[in-house]
Short mmCIF file of C-alpha atoms and ligand atoms in Angstrom, two decimals:
data_model
loop_
_atom_site.label_atom_id
_atom_site.label_comp_id
_atom_site.label_asym_id
_atom_site.label_seq_id
_atom_site.Cartn_x
_atom_site.Cartn_y
_atom_site.Cartn_z
CA MET P 913 -0.28 0.16 -0.25
CA SER P 914 2.24 2.91 -1.60
CA TYR P 915 1.83 5.90 -0.73
CA ILE P 916 1.94 8.35 -3.78
CA LEU P 917 1.19 12.20 -4.55
CA LYS P 918 -0.24 12.97 -7.50
CA GLY P 919 0.78 16.02 -9.59
CA GLU P 920 -0.25 17.21 -12.82
CA THR P 921 2.90 15.78 -14.61
CA GLY P 922 2.87 12.71 -12.56
CA ASP P 923 2.95 10.81 -9.58
CA TRP P 924 5.26 11.14 -7.23
CA GLU P 925 7.20 9.56 -3.75
CA VAL P 926 7.89 10.84 -0.82
CA VAL P 927 11.47 9.85 0.80
CA ILE P 928 11.91 10.38 4.67
CA GLY P 929 14.99 10.42 6.99
CA LEU P 930 14.44 10.63 10.47
CA GLU P 931 16.68 11.90 13.86
CA VAL P 932 15.44 11.45 17.11
CA HIS P 933 16.85 13.42 19.54
CA ALA P 934 15.91 11.27 23.18
CA GLN P 935 17.18 12.31 26.35
CA VAL P 936 19.27 9.74 28.25
CA ILE P 937 18.57 8.09 31.62
CA SER P 938 20.38 8.47 34.41
CA LYS P 939 20.86 10.66 37.15
CA ALA P 940 24.44 13.06 35.98
CA LYS P 941 24.59 14.42 33.05
CA LEU P 942 26.77 13.23 30.35
CA PHE P 943 30.32 15.05 31.10
CA SER P 944 29.63 16.39 34.85
CA GLY P 945 27.93 16.01 38.62
CA ALA P 946 24.68 18.15 38.25
CA SER P 947 21.83 16.53 37.58
CA ALA P 948 19.60 15.28 34.73
CA ASP P 949 15.99 15.81 37.00
CA PHE P 950 13.29 17.65 35.47
CA GLY P 951 11.77 20.05 37.50
CA ALA P 952 14.00 21.35 39.57
CA GLY P 953 14.40 25.80 39.98
CA PRO P 954 16.41 27.77 37.80
CA ASN P 955 19.73 27.11 37.23
CA GLU P 956 19.74 24.33 39.96
CA HIS P 957 21.48 21.81 38.16
CA VAL P 958 24.25 23.23 36.80
CA SER P 959 27.87 22.84 37.62
CA PHE P 960 30.97 25.12 37.07
CA ILE P 961 31.11 22.18 33.31
CA ASP P 962 27.40 23.40 32.40
CA ALA P 963 27.61 26.72 32.97
CA GLY P 964 31.32 26.69 30.33
CA MET P 965 33.87 28.00 32.85
CA PRO P 966 37.80 28.29 31.63
CA GLY P 967 39.46 25.74 32.85
CA MET P 968 36.96 22.56 33.33
CA LEU P 969 37.79 19.68 31.63
CA PRO P 970 34.65 17.30 30.75
CA VAL P 971 34.70 14.08 32.42
CA ILE P 972 32.66 10.88 30.78
CA ASN P 973 28.84 10.23 32.97
CA GLU P 974 29.83 5.41 32.49
CA ARG P 975 25.86 5.33 32.41
CA CYS P 976 25.75 7.58 29.65
CA VAL P 977 27.92 5.17 27.71
CA GLU P 978 26.37 2.17 29.31
CA GLN P 979 22.35 3.12 28.13
CA ALA P 980 24.10 4.29 24.46
CA VAL P 981 25.22 0.58 23.71
CA ARG P 982 22.68 -0.72 25.52
CA THR P 983 20.19 0.97 23.15
CA GLY P 984 22.57 -0.07 20.09
CA LEU P 985 21.80 -3.73 21.21
CA GLY P 986 17.78 -2.68 21.59
CA LEU P 987 18.03 -1.53 17.80
CA LYS P 988 20.12 -4.67 16.59
CA ALA P 989 22.94 -1.95 15.90
CA GLN P 990 26.71 -2.61 15.98
CA ILE P 991 28.66 -1.50 18.48
CA ASN P 992 31.84 0.90 17.97
CA LYS P 993 34.11 -0.28 20.68
CA ARG P 994 36.08 3.46 19.62
CA SER P 995 34.46 6.39 19.35
CA VAL P 996 35.84 9.40 19.45
CA PHE P 997 33.62 13.05 20.95
CA ALA P 998 33.78 16.08 18.83
CA ARG P 999 33.65 20.08 18.79
CA LYS P 1000 30.51 21.21 17.21
CA ASN P 1001 30.83 24.07 16.93
CA TYR P 1002 28.36 27.01 16.13
CA PHE P 1003 26.90 30.12 18.72
CA TYR P 1004 24.09 28.91 20.32
CA ALA P 1005 23.19 30.96 23.29
CA ASP P 1006 21.87 28.19 25.45
CA LEU P 1007 25.18 26.88 24.96
CA PRO P 1008 27.10 28.77 26.98
CA GLN P 1009 31.26 26.86 26.00
CA GLY P 1010 30.39 27.83 22.63
CA TYR P 1011 30.37 24.69 20.78
CA GLN P 1012 28.72 21.01 21.71
CA ILE P 1013 29.96 18.39 22.47
CA SER P 1014 29.19 15.84 20.23
CA GLN P 1015 30.09 12.55 17.98
CA TYR P 1016 30.94 13.29 13.97
CA ASP P 1017 32.41 10.64 12.13
CA GLN P 1018 33.24 8.32 14.44
CA PRO P 1019 30.38 7.44 16.63
CA ILE P 1020 29.38 5.06 19.15
CA VAL P 1021 26.72 2.44 17.79
CA GLY P 1022 26.58 2.35 13.76
CA GLU P 1023 23.95 0.71 11.94
CA GLY P 1024 20.60 -0.98 12.96
CA THR P 1025 17.65 -2.14 12.03
CA LEU P 1026 14.07 -1.03 13.40
CA VAL P 1027 10.84 -2.75 12.00
CA LEU P 1028 7.68 -0.90 11.54
CA ASP P 1029 4.32 -2.15 12.80
CA LEU P 1030 1.63 -1.24 10.16
CA ALA P 1031 -1.83 -0.73 10.32
CA ASP P 1032 -2.44 -3.32 7.73
CA GLY P 1033 -0.41 -5.86 10.17
CA SER P 1034 2.24 -5.96 7.86
CA THR P 1035 6.00 -4.63 9.03
CA ARG P 1036 8.21 -2.90 6.96
CA ALA P 1037 12.16 -3.02 8.40
CA ILE P 1038 13.73 0.62 8.66
CA GLY P 1039 17.51 1.11 7.92
CA ILE P 1040 19.55 2.69 11.07
CA GLU P 1041 22.39 4.35 10.22
CA ARG P 1042 23.60 5.71 13.73
CA LEU P 1043 23.21 6.51 16.80
CA HIS P 1044 25.62 9.23 18.73
CA LEU P 1045 26.33 10.54 21.99
CA GLU P 1046 25.94 15.01 22.75
CA GLN P 1047 24.87 17.22 24.83
CA ASP P 1048 21.66 19.68 24.80
CA ALA P 1049 21.57 23.23 25.19
CA GLY P 1050 19.96 24.54 28.19
CA LYS P 1051 16.73 27.26 27.85
CA SER P 1052 16.89 31.06 26.71
CA ILE P 1053 13.53 32.20 27.89
CA HIS P 1054 11.81 35.79 26.86
CA ASP P 1055 9.37 35.97 28.17
CA MET P 1056 9.48 36.95 31.19
CA HIS P 1057 10.51 40.40 31.26
CA GLY P 1058 10.04 43.30 28.77
CA THR P 1059 13.03 44.02 27.87
CA LYS P 1060 15.29 41.11 28.55
CA SER P 1061 16.35 37.66 28.47
CA PHE P 1062 16.91 34.96 30.88
CA ILE P 1063 18.79 31.92 30.86
CA ASP P 1064 17.70 28.43 32.36
CA LEU P 1065 21.15 25.28 32.22
CA ASN P 1066 19.49 22.74 34.00
CA ARG P 1067 19.44 20.85 30.59
CA ALA P 1068 22.57 22.18 29.89
CA GLY P 1069 24.69 19.37 29.48
CA VAL P 1070 22.70 17.08 29.41
CA ALA P 1071 23.02 13.30 27.61
CA LEU P 1072 21.05 12.62 24.76
CA MET P 1073 21.01 9.50 22.15
CA GLU P 1074 21.42 11.28 19.10
CA ILE P 1075 19.59 8.23 16.61
CA VAL P 1076 19.62 8.90 12.64
CA SER P 1077 17.14 6.48 10.36
CA LYS P 1078 17.96 6.37 6.54
CA PRO P 1079 16.28 7.65 4.45
CA ASP P 1080 13.83 4.09 3.99
CA LEU P 1081 10.11 6.14 5.53
CA ARG P 1082 7.79 6.73 2.66
CA SER P 1083 5.11 8.21 3.87
CA PRO P 1084 3.70 10.32 7.09
CA GLU P 1085 2.20 7.04 8.30
CA GLU P 1086 5.42 5.13 8.34
CA VAL P 1087 6.29 8.13 10.01
CA GLY P 1088 4.10 7.71 13.02
CA ALA P 1089 5.30 3.85 13.11
CA TYR P 1090 8.36 4.53 13.03
CA LEU P 1091 8.53 7.41 15.88
CA LYS P 1092 5.71 5.23 18.14
CA LYS P 1093 7.99 1.85 18.05
CA MET P 1094 11.05 3.66 18.33
CA ARG P 1095 9.37 5.27 22.04
CA SER P 1096 8.20 2.00 22.45
CA ILE P 1097 11.79 -0.21 22.40
CA LEU P 1098 14.02 2.42 24.07
CA ARG P 1099 10.59 3.12 26.84
CA TYR P 1100 11.55 -0.73 27.33
CA LEU P 1101 15.05 -0.44 27.70
CA GLY P 1102 14.81 2.02 30.10
CA THR P 1103 17.49 4.42 27.61
CA CYS P 1104 14.48 6.96 27.31
CA ASP P 1105 11.01 8.01 29.14
CA GLY P 1106 9.76 8.94 24.97
CA ASN P 1107 8.34 11.42 26.71
CA MET P 1108 7.64 13.72 23.42
CA GLU P 1109 5.94 16.84 25.13
CA GLU P 1110 8.07 16.75 27.98
CA GLY P 1111 10.99 17.13 25.26
CA SER P 1112 12.52 14.39 26.70
CA MET P 1113 12.29 12.74 22.40
CA ARG P 1114 12.50 15.09 19.99
CA CYS P 1115 12.16 14.67 16.55
CA ASP P 1116 13.11 16.05 13.10
CA ALA P 1117 12.63 15.35 9.39
CA ASN P 1118 14.33 15.43 6.48
CA VAL P 1119 11.62 15.27 4.02
CA SER P 1120 12.35 15.14 0.12
CA VAL P 1121 10.02 14.31 -3.57
CA ARG P 1122 11.25 12.58 -6.35
CA PRO P 1123 9.13 10.96 -9.25
CA VAL P 1124 7.75 7.86 -8.73
CA GLY P 1125 9.98 5.33 -10.29
CA ALA P 1126 13.47 7.65 -10.00
CA THR P 1127 16.10 6.65 -7.44
CA GLU P 1128 18.05 9.57 -7.12
CA LEU P 1129 17.42 11.57 -4.20
CA ARG P 1130 16.24 14.70 -4.80
CA THR P 1131 16.72 18.64 -2.09
CA ARG P 1132 15.77 17.22 1.34
CA CYS P 1133 14.82 20.05 3.98
CA GLU P 1134 15.01 19.16 7.13
CA ILE P 1135 11.27 20.58 9.82
CA LYS P 1136 13.17 20.86 13.53
CA ASN P 1137 12.18 20.05 16.78
CA VAL P 1138 8.56 18.56 16.36
CA ASN P 1139 7.25 17.23 19.47
CA SER P 1140 4.19 15.22 18.89
CA VAL P 1141 4.07 11.49 16.39
CA ARG P 1142 0.50 13.57 14.85
CA PHE P 1143 2.82 16.47 13.92
CA VAL P 1144 5.61 15.40 12.44
CA MET P 1145 3.34 13.09 10.17
CA GLN P 1146 0.92 16.41 9.40
CA ALA P 1147 4.47 17.76 9.66
CA VAL P 1148 6.00 15.50 6.44
CA GLU P 1149 2.48 15.21 4.69
CA TYR P 1150 2.37 19.30 4.07
CA GLU P 1151 6.06 19.74 3.25
CA ALA P 1152 5.63 16.86 0.45
CA ARG P 1153 3.00 18.29 -1.09
CA ARG P 1154 4.62 21.87 -1.18
CA HIS P 1155 7.37 19.76 -3.35
CA VAL P 1156 5.73 18.06 -5.29
CA ASP P 1157 3.78 21.64 -5.64
CA VAL P 1158 6.88 23.69 -6.61
CA TYR P 1159 8.91 21.53 -8.76
CA GLU P 1160 5.41 21.05 -10.74
CA SER P 1161 5.32 24.67 -11.40
CA GLY P 1162 8.77 24.54 -12.15
CA GLY P 1163 10.67 25.88 -9.36
CA LYS P 1164 13.71 24.63 -6.97
CA ILE P 1165 13.91 23.39 -3.94
CA ASP P 1166 16.32 25.34 -1.19
CA GLN P 1167 18.10 23.08 1.32
CA GLU P 1168 16.74 24.48 4.71
CA THR P 1169 15.70 24.05 7.71
CA ARG P 1170 12.64 24.53 8.58
CA LEU P 1171 9.67 24.94 11.32
CA TYR P 1172 6.25 23.29 11.58
CA ASP P 1173 3.35 25.58 13.06
CA SER P 1174 1.28 23.52 14.55
CA ASN P 1175 -1.66 26.04 14.36
CA LYS P 1176 -1.49 26.88 10.83
CA GLY P 1177 -0.33 23.35 9.30
CA GLU P 1178 2.66 24.20 7.41
CA THR P 1179 5.99 24.51 7.51
CA ARG P 1180 8.14 28.51 7.16
CA THR P 1181 11.84 28.92 6.48
CA MET P 1182 13.75 29.32 9.85
CA ARG P 1183 17.32 29.38 8.37
CA SER P 1184 19.47 27.90 5.28
CA LYS P 1185 20.66 24.48 5.66
CA GLU P 1186 24.66 24.47 7.43
CA MET P 1187 26.36 22.02 5.81
CA ALA P 1188 29.29 20.27 7.88
CA HIS P 1189 32.15 21.66 7.28
CA ASP P 1190 30.29 24.82 8.69
CA TYR P 1191 30.26 23.85 12.05
CA ARG P 1192 34.54 23.05 12.21
CA TYR P 1193 34.22 19.80 13.87
CA PHE P 1194 37.48 18.33 15.33
CA PRO P 1195 38.11 16.08 17.95
CA ASP P 1196 37.40 17.45 21.37
CA PRO P 1197 40.87 17.74 23.35
CA ASP P 1198 39.78 17.24 26.02
CA LEU P 1199 38.46 14.13 25.54
CA GLN P 1200 40.47 10.53 25.48
CA PRO P 1201 38.27 8.22 22.73
CA LEU P 1202 36.17 6.66 24.29
CA GLU P 1203 36.85 2.68 23.81
CA PHE P 1204 35.55 0.20 25.74
CA ASP P 1205 36.25 -4.19 25.33
CA ASP P 1206 33.47 -7.28 24.35
CA ALA P 1207 33.36 -8.11 27.84
CA PHE P 1208 31.07 -4.52 28.60
CA VAL P 1209 29.39 -4.61 26.10
CA GLU P 1210 28.20 -8.39 26.39
CA SER P 1211 27.57 -7.60 30.03
CA ILE P 1212 25.45 -5.64 29.06
CA ARG P 1213 23.12 -7.62 26.67
CA LYS P 1214 22.55 -9.95 29.35
CA THR P 1215 20.54 -7.58 31.19
CA LEU P 1216 18.00 -7.13 28.06
CA PRO P 1217 14.12 -8.12 28.46
CA GLU P 1218 12.42 -9.31 25.67
CA LEU P 1219 11.56 -6.56 23.54
CA PRO P 1220 8.48 -5.29 21.47
CA ASP P 1221 9.42 -7.87 17.90
CA ASP P 1222 10.39 -10.99 20.17
CA LYS P 1223 7.41 -10.12 21.93
CA LYS P 1224 4.72 -10.39 19.41
CA ALA P 1225 6.22 -13.25 17.69
CA ARG P 1226 5.43 -15.23 21.08
CA PHE P 1227 2.10 -13.43 21.99
CA ILE P 1228 0.98 -14.20 18.55
CA SER P 1229 2.38 -18.27 18.69
CA ALA P 1230 1.81 -18.61 21.98
CA TYR P 1231 -1.86 -17.54 21.76
CA GLY P 1232 -2.57 -17.73 19.03
CA LEU P 1233 -3.33 -13.98 19.23
CA SER P 1234 -3.71 -11.58 15.48
CA ALA P 1235 -0.85 -9.25 14.64
CA TYR P 1236 -3.18 -6.33 15.51
CA ASP P 1237 -3.74 -7.05 19.49
CA ALA P 1238 -0.03 -8.72 19.60
CA ASP P 1239 0.86 -5.06 18.39
CA VAL P 1240 -1.48 -3.42 21.18
CA LEU P 1241 -0.52 -5.66 23.36
CA VAL P 1242 3.46 -5.36 23.52
CA SER P 1243 3.92 -1.29 22.52
CA GLU P 1244 4.17 -0.93 26.82
CA ARG P 1245 6.20 -3.56 28.98
CA GLU P 1246 3.10 -3.58 30.93
CA ASN P 1247 0.37 -4.28 28.80
CA GLY P 1248 2.53 -7.32 27.42
CA GLU P 1249 2.54 -8.26 31.92
CA PHE P 1250 -0.71 -7.18 32.89
CA PHE P 1251 -2.14 -9.20 29.78
CA GLU P 1252 0.06 -12.52 30.17
CA VAL P 1253 -1.46 -12.50 34.11
CA VAL P 1254 -5.13 -12.60 32.89
CA ALA P 1255 -3.76 -14.96 29.95
CA LYS P 1256 -2.72 -17.45 32.04
CA GLY P 1257 -4.93 -20.68 31.97
CA ARG P 1258 -7.05 -19.38 30.54
CA ASP P 1259 -8.91 -18.68 27.22
CA ALA P 1260 -5.69 -15.81 25.70
CA LYS P 1261 -7.87 -14.77 22.69
CA GLN P 1262 -11.05 -13.61 24.81
CA ALA P 1263 -8.21 -11.88 27.39
CA ALA P 1264 -6.43 -10.61 24.97
CA ASN P 1265 -9.83 -9.19 23.91
CA TRP P 1266 -11.32 -7.93 26.89
CA VAL P 1267 -7.98 -6.35 28.04
CA ASN P 1268 -7.34 -4.81 24.86
CA THR P 1269 -11.43 -2.96 24.15
CA ASN P 1270 -13.04 -2.85 28.07
CA LEU P 1271 -10.24 -2.41 29.64
CA PHE P 1272 -8.32 0.31 27.59
CA ALA P 1273 -11.81 1.79 26.94
CA VAL P 1274 -11.64 2.57 29.99
CA LEU P 1275 -8.46 3.78 31.02
CA ASN P 1276 -8.24 6.38 27.70
CA LYS P 1277 -11.23 7.74 29.34
CA LYS P 1278 -10.50 7.93 31.96
CA GLY P 1279 -6.41 9.28 31.39
CA LEU P 1280 -5.41 6.65 33.63
CA SER P 1281 -2.31 3.78 32.82
CA ILE P 1282 -2.61 0.36 33.18
CA ALA P 1283 -0.49 0.36 36.75
CA GLU P 1284 -3.16 2.46 38.00
CA SER P 1285 -5.74 0.43 36.47
CA PRO P 1286 -8.55 0.24 38.74
CA VAL P 1287 -8.84 -3.22 38.42
CA SER P 1288 -6.17 -5.98 38.75
CA ALA P 1289 -5.05 -8.24 36.40
CA ALA P 1290 -5.86 -10.98 38.69
CA ASN P 1291 -9.10 -9.28 38.65
CA LEU P 1292 -10.26 -9.28 35.30
CA GLY P 1293 -8.76 -13.06 35.45
CA ARG P 1294 -11.00 -13.62 37.64
CA LEU P 1295 -13.79 -12.45 36.17
CA LEU P 1296 -13.43 -14.53 33.28
CA ASP P 1297 -12.86 -17.38 35.51
CA LEU P 1298 -16.49 -16.57 36.67
CA ILE P 1299 -17.91 -16.62 32.49
CA ALA P 1300 -16.11 -19.59 31.99
CA ASP P 1301 -18.09 -22.00 34.67
CA ASN P 1302 -21.06 -20.15 33.61
CA THR P 1303 -22.00 -18.13 36.92
CA ILE P 1304 -22.05 -14.63 35.15
CA SER P 1305 -22.98 -14.11 31.20
CA GLY P 1306 -21.56 -11.71 28.75
CA ARG P 1307 -24.07 -9.64 29.46
CA GLN P 1308 -23.65 -9.75 33.04
CA ALA P 1309 -19.62 -9.36 32.97
CA LYS P 1310 -19.78 -6.50 31.57
CA GLU P 1311 -22.01 -4.73 34.33
CA LEU P 1312 -19.80 -6.80 36.42
CA PHE P 1313 -16.71 -5.39 34.89
CA GLU P 1314 -18.51 -1.63 35.58
CA ALA P 1315 -18.91 -2.29 38.95
CA MET P 1316 -15.76 -3.49 39.40
CA VAL P 1317 -13.78 -0.83 37.50
CA GLU P 1318 -16.19 2.39 39.97
CA THR P 1319 -15.60 0.15 43.62
CA GLY P 1320 -12.09 -1.54 42.89
CA LYS P 1321 -13.79 -4.61 44.63
CA ASP P 1322 -12.61 -7.90 44.03
CA ALA P 1323 -15.17 -9.80 40.61
CA ASP P 1324 -16.76 -12.18 43.45
CA VAL P 1325 -17.23 -10.26 46.72
CA LEU P 1326 -19.35 -7.77 43.58
CA VAL P 1327 -20.96 -10.95 42.14
CA SER P 1328 -22.92 -12.40 45.36
CA GLU P 1329 -23.45 -7.85 46.70
CA LEU P 1330 -24.96 -7.21 43.44
CA GLY P 1331 -26.97 -10.83 43.17
CA LEU P 1332 -25.90 -11.46 39.87
CA LYS P 1333 -25.35 -14.49 39.78
CA GLN P 1334 -26.65 -16.48 36.60
CA MET P 1335 -29.92 -18.55 36.89
CA THR P 1336 -29.37 -21.88 37.10
CA ASP P 1337 -32.52 -23.15 37.56
CA THR P 1338 -34.66 -24.30 34.51
CA SER P 1339 -37.42 -24.50 36.56
CA ALA P 1340 -37.12 -20.30 37.07
CA ILE P 1341 -36.48 -20.11 33.94
CA GLU P 1342 -39.47 -22.07 32.55
CA ALA P 1343 -41.84 -20.13 34.65
CA ALA P 1344 -40.72 -17.03 32.53
CA VAL P 1345 -41.14 -19.08 29.56
CA ASP P 1346 -44.31 -19.43 30.16
CA GLN P 1347 -45.18 -16.05 31.17
CA VAL P 1348 -43.82 -14.60 28.28
CA LEU P 1349 -45.61 -16.38 25.99
CA ALA P 1350 -48.84 -16.96 27.45
CA ALA P 1351 -48.87 -12.83 28.16
CA ASN P 1352 -47.87 -12.22 24.14
CA THR P 1353 -50.19 -15.14 21.95
CA GLU P 1354 -50.27 -13.15 18.47
CA LYS P 1355 -46.08 -13.64 18.53
CA VAL P 1356 -46.63 -16.67 18.93
CA GLU P 1357 -48.40 -17.20 16.31
CA GLN P 1358 -45.55 -15.27 13.87
CA PHE P 1359 -43.20 -17.70 15.64
CA ARG P 1360 -45.40 -20.94 14.25
CA ALA P 1361 -46.26 -18.94 10.57
CA GLY P 1362 -42.51 -19.54 9.84
CA LYS P 1363 -41.47 -16.25 11.06
CA GLU P 1364 -38.19 -17.37 12.45
CA GLN P 1365 -36.84 -13.97 14.01
CA VAL P 1366 -39.65 -13.75 16.56
CA LEU P 1367 -37.76 -16.14 18.51
CA GLY P 1368 -34.67 -13.30 19.89
CA TRP P 1369 -36.91 -11.12 20.15
CA PHE P 1370 -38.58 -13.65 23.18
CA VAL P 1371 -35.15 -14.40 24.46
CA GLY P 1372 -35.39 -11.07 25.11
CA GLN P 1373 -38.03 -10.93 26.89
CA VAL P 1374 -37.68 -14.14 28.91
CA MET P 1375 -34.26 -12.18 29.54
CA LYS P 1376 -36.06 -8.66 30.37
CA ALA P 1377 -38.48 -10.96 33.19
CA THR P 1378 -35.03 -12.58 34.98
CA GLN P 1379 -33.44 -8.94 35.12
CA GLY P 1380 -30.31 -10.37 32.44
CA LYS P 1381 -29.76 -13.10 35.02
CA ALA P 1382 -31.26 -15.98 33.16
CA ASN P 1383 -28.70 -17.94 30.78
CA PRO P 1384 -29.55 -16.89 27.22
CA ALA P 1385 -28.97 -20.11 25.53
CA THR P 1386 -30.89 -22.18 27.67
CA CYS P 1387 -34.00 -19.97 27.45
CA SER P 1388 -33.26 -20.00 23.72
CA ASP P 1389 -33.10 -23.59 24.06
CA LEU P 1390 -37.10 -23.82 26.10
CA LEU P 1391 -38.25 -21.65 24.18
CA ARG P 1392 -37.87 -23.11 20.89
CA LYS P 1393 -38.93 -26.54 22.79
CA LYS P 1394 -42.60 -24.87 23.68
CA LEU P 1395 -43.09 -23.11 20.74
CA ALA P 1396 -42.59 -26.28 18.70
CA SER P 1397 -45.15 -28.45 20.59
MN1 MN C 1402 21.81 16.27 17.16
#
């Protein structure tokens, strides 16, 4: 299912590469001991290094190196046991050093792969070009004073992983799937919390278009720092269309950096794009090349959790789930764990169905995460048991579930409190059937004249007469028997 842009002169395809800046989960910054925590007062987490004081020397934080290697392993990427920190020189008001310590031609992680899970159940592998470590910048505040700007350096020097994809993406949908999958992998690994709204995961999109069938890449534009998955998708869509329109009206695309305005739904020029040589990269003389051995990499590999792709494959083969259900359940580690508690020793498809539809509907409505679910996994499992042993009907199960959500009480407690037990006494159901038939002789005639669908109506009436406690299948059997006689 390819994404094609129609033009006057023919069909166009879009070529997209993404750069994700992911804030590393660590206690301290990349080259200083200052706290990397979010939410402190202005400039409370700033060391002399972060403030760019002369004579200060950076010292690498081993934890950040581990996190980068861990992420590389999660992306099935090549781990470079020797990498080099480089200075990227540019004037940036939020970075007092006057340069950013980054990595250039020798990054810590090389080529890897990320698998997209698409809406139609298909998958597609996207190449990862590299992952490198670098410092984040601080934050200028321009709206607190009429004539002055303020600066908060808490974030200056916090470790970022810049993860660059190959230009393998071909549609806004794939861009969305890529970012969701990246976020999911980072969260499984515990290397980044993936929160785009709070800026701990930021995305730049490189976009170009070319006629369908062409193989060369055309000039690209980079859309900077978009802060939600939806906005990146919208920005890409807008930008691709803009390129097609420019080419078709005989114009030319200039390589530049653009901003996405989500209010207007359009991108606009921010600055003409710098080339790598503009930054005058050179190895940082304050830092040794970063070197580690196989044992270091293996010690990290041993601690990797089961990642979304493997978990999805297992859920499909072991539980017989559809690709879609498995995708939903593995997107967050906690979802999969919850599901497995519910499914253990029970009908797994039914368990997946209850978690993915009934439970998630409630959580979405209440804005809760699965960890905050008012219904525990064990308790939801108990509800499924009550359906399985015919204590409650499917309809009663819904009622019970709502009560569990509202009260947080156990399934068994609520079944007796609400009197939800299904009627197992056939004579009581029979009495209700007789009553309903006697009161509706007209409908009885209709049924006997061949109008089969009346049966469903009768079942509904008997259910109503028994306050929903009768088993619908039993009602239906009894009704048929009586109507035939
Ligand atoms: Mn960067």
